[in-house]
Short mmCIF file of C-alpha atoms in Angstrom, two decimals:
data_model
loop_
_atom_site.label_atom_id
_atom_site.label_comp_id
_atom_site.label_asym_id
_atom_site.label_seq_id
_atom_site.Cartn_x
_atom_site.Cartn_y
_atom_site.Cartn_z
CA UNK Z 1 137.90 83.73 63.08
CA UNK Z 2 137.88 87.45 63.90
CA UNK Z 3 137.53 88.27 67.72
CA UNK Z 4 136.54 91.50 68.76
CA UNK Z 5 137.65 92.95 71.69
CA UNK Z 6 135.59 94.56 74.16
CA UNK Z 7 135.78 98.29 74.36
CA UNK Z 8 137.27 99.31 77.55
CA UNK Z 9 134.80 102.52 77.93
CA UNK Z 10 132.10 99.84 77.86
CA UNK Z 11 133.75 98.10 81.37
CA UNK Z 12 134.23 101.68 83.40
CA UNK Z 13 130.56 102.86 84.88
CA UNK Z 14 129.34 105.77 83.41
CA UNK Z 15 130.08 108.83 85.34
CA UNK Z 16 126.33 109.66 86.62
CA UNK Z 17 126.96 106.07 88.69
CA UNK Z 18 129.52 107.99 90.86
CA UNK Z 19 127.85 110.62 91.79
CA UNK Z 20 125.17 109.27 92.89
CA UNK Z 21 126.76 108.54 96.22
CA UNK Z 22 124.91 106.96 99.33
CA UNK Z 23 125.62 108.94 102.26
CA UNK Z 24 124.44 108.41 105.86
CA UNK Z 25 123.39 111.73 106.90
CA UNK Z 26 122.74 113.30 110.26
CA UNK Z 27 120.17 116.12 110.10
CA UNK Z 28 118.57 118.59 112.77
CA UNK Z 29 115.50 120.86 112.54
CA UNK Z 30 112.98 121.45 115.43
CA UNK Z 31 109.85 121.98 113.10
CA UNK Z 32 108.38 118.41 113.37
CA UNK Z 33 106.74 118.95 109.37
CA UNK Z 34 110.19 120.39 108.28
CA UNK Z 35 112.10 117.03 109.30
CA UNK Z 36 109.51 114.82 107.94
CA UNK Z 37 109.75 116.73 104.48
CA UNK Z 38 113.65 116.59 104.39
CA UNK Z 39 114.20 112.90 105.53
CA UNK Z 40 112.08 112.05 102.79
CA UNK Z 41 113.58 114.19 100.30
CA UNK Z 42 116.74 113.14 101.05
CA UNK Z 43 115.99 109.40 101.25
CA UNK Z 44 114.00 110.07 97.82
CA UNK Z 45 117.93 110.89 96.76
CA UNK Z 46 119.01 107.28 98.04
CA UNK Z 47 120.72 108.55 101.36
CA UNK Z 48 120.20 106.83 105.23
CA UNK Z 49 118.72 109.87 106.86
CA UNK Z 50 118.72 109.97 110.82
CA UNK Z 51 116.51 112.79 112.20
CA UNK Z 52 117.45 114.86 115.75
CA UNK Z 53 115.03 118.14 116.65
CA UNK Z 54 117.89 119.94 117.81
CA UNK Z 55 121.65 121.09 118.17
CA UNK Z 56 122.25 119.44 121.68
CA UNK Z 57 120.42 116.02 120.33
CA UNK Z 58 122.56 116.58 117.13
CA UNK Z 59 125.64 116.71 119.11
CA UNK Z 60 124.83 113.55 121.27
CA UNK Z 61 124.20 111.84 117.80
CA UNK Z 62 127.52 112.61 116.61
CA UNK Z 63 128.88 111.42 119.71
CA UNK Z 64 127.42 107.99 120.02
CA UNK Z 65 129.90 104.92 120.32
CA UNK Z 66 129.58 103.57 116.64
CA UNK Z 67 127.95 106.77 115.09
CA UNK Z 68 129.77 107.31 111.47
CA UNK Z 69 127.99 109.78 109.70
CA UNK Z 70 129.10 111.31 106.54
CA UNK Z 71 127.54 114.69 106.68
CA UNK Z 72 125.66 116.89 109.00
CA UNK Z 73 123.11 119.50 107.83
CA UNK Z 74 121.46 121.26 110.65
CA UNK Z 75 119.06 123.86 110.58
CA UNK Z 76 120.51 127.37 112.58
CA UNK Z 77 117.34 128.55 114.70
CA UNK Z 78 116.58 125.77 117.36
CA UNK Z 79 116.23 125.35 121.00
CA UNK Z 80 118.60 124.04 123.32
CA UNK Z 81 121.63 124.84 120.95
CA UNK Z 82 121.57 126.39 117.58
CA UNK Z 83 123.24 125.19 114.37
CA UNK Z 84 125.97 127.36 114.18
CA UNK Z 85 126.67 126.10 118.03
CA UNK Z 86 126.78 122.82 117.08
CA UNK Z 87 128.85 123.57 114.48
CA UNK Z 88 131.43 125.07 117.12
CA UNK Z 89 131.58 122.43 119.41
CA UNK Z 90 131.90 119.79 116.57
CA UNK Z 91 134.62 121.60 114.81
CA UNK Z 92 136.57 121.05 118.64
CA UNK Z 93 136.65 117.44 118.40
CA UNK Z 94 139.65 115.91 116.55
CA UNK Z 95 137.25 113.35 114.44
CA UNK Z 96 134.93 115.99 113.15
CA UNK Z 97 137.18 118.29 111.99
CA UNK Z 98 136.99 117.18 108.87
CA UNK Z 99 133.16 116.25 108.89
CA UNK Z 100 130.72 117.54 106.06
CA UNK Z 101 128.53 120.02 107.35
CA UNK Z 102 125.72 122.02 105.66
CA UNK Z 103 123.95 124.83 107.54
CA UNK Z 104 120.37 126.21 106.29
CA UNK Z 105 118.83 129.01 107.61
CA UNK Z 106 116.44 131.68 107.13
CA UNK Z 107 118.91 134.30 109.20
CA UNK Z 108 121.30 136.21 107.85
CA UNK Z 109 123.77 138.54 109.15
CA UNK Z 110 123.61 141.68 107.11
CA UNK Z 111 127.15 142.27 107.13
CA UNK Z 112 127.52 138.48 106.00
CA UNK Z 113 129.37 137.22 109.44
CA UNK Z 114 127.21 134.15 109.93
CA UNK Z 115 128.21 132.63 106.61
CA UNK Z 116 131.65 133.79 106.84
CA UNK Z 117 131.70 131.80 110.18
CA UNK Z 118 130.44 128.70 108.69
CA UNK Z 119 132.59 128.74 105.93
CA UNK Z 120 135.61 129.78 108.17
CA UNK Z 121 134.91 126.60 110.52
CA UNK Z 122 134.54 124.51 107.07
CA UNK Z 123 130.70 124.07 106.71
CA UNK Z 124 128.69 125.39 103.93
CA UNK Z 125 125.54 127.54 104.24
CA UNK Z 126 122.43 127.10 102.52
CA UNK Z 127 119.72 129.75 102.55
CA UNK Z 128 116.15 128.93 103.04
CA UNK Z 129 114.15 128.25 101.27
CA UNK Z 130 115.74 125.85 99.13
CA UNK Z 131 114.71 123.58 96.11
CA UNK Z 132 115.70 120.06 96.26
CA UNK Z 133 118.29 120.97 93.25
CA UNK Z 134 120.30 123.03 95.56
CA UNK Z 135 120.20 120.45 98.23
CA UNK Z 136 122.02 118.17 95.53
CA UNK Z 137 124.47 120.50 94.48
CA UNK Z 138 125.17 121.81 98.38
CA UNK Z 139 125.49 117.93 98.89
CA UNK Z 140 127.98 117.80 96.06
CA UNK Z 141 129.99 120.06 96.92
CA UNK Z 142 130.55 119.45 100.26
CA UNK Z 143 131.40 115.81 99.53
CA UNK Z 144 133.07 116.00 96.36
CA UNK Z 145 136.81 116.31 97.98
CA UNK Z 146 135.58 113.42 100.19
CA UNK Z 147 134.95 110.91 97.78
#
């Protein structure tokens, strides 16, 4: 009787399987119709998706006994405390220093300081607008030395 064994490429998941990664994401914009259109496009991607209207709230959020996000995107221009501030003051705390962090905004510095900032402090900006492809691939890459 001939036995044949199983192919080992058979037993190791495909490589589309790992990168489609769940993430629990914390995300800030003050438009109420903007943060109703992103948490369902990124729960449409498979992620947990908690919703803040601004930097300060986004902060608190972080800062919650048992938060444990895996990324932050925030959008720059709100009230109370603006993206790029709440990128700051997150970067200051010994647990986030390492946290993923996406930044979208419709402002831009013509001399390019803003995004040098955010990449400086270790985010990664995103210009809007922005197609949900780009959301994927600025999700990517800010996760893909994580995994």
């Amino acid at each position: 009787m001939d036995h044949k064994e199983p192919k080992l490429e058979q037993s190791v998941p495909p490589v589309e399987q790992k990168e489609k990664i769940k993430l629990n994401i914390l995300a800030a914009d003050d438009q109420e119709m903007n943060r109703y259109l992103f948490k369902r496009m990124l729960e449409s991607l498979g992620h947990t998706v908690t919703m803040v209207e601004d930097g300060q709230r986004l902060v608190e959020e972080l800062m919650k006994e048992g938060s444990n996000f895996d990324l932050v995107f925030s959008d720059n221009t709100m009230p109370k405390k603006m993206g790029i501030e709440a990128l700051r003051d997150i970067r200051l705390i010994d647990r986030f220093k390492k946290l993923s962090f996406i930044l979208a905004t419709t402002d831009t510095s013509e001399d390019g300081s803003m995004e040098d900032e955010v990449k400086a402090l270790g985010g990664f900006f995103l210009h809007k607008p922005f197609t949900k492809d780009q959301l994927v691939e600025a999700i990517k890459h800010v996760t893909e030395s994580k995994v």
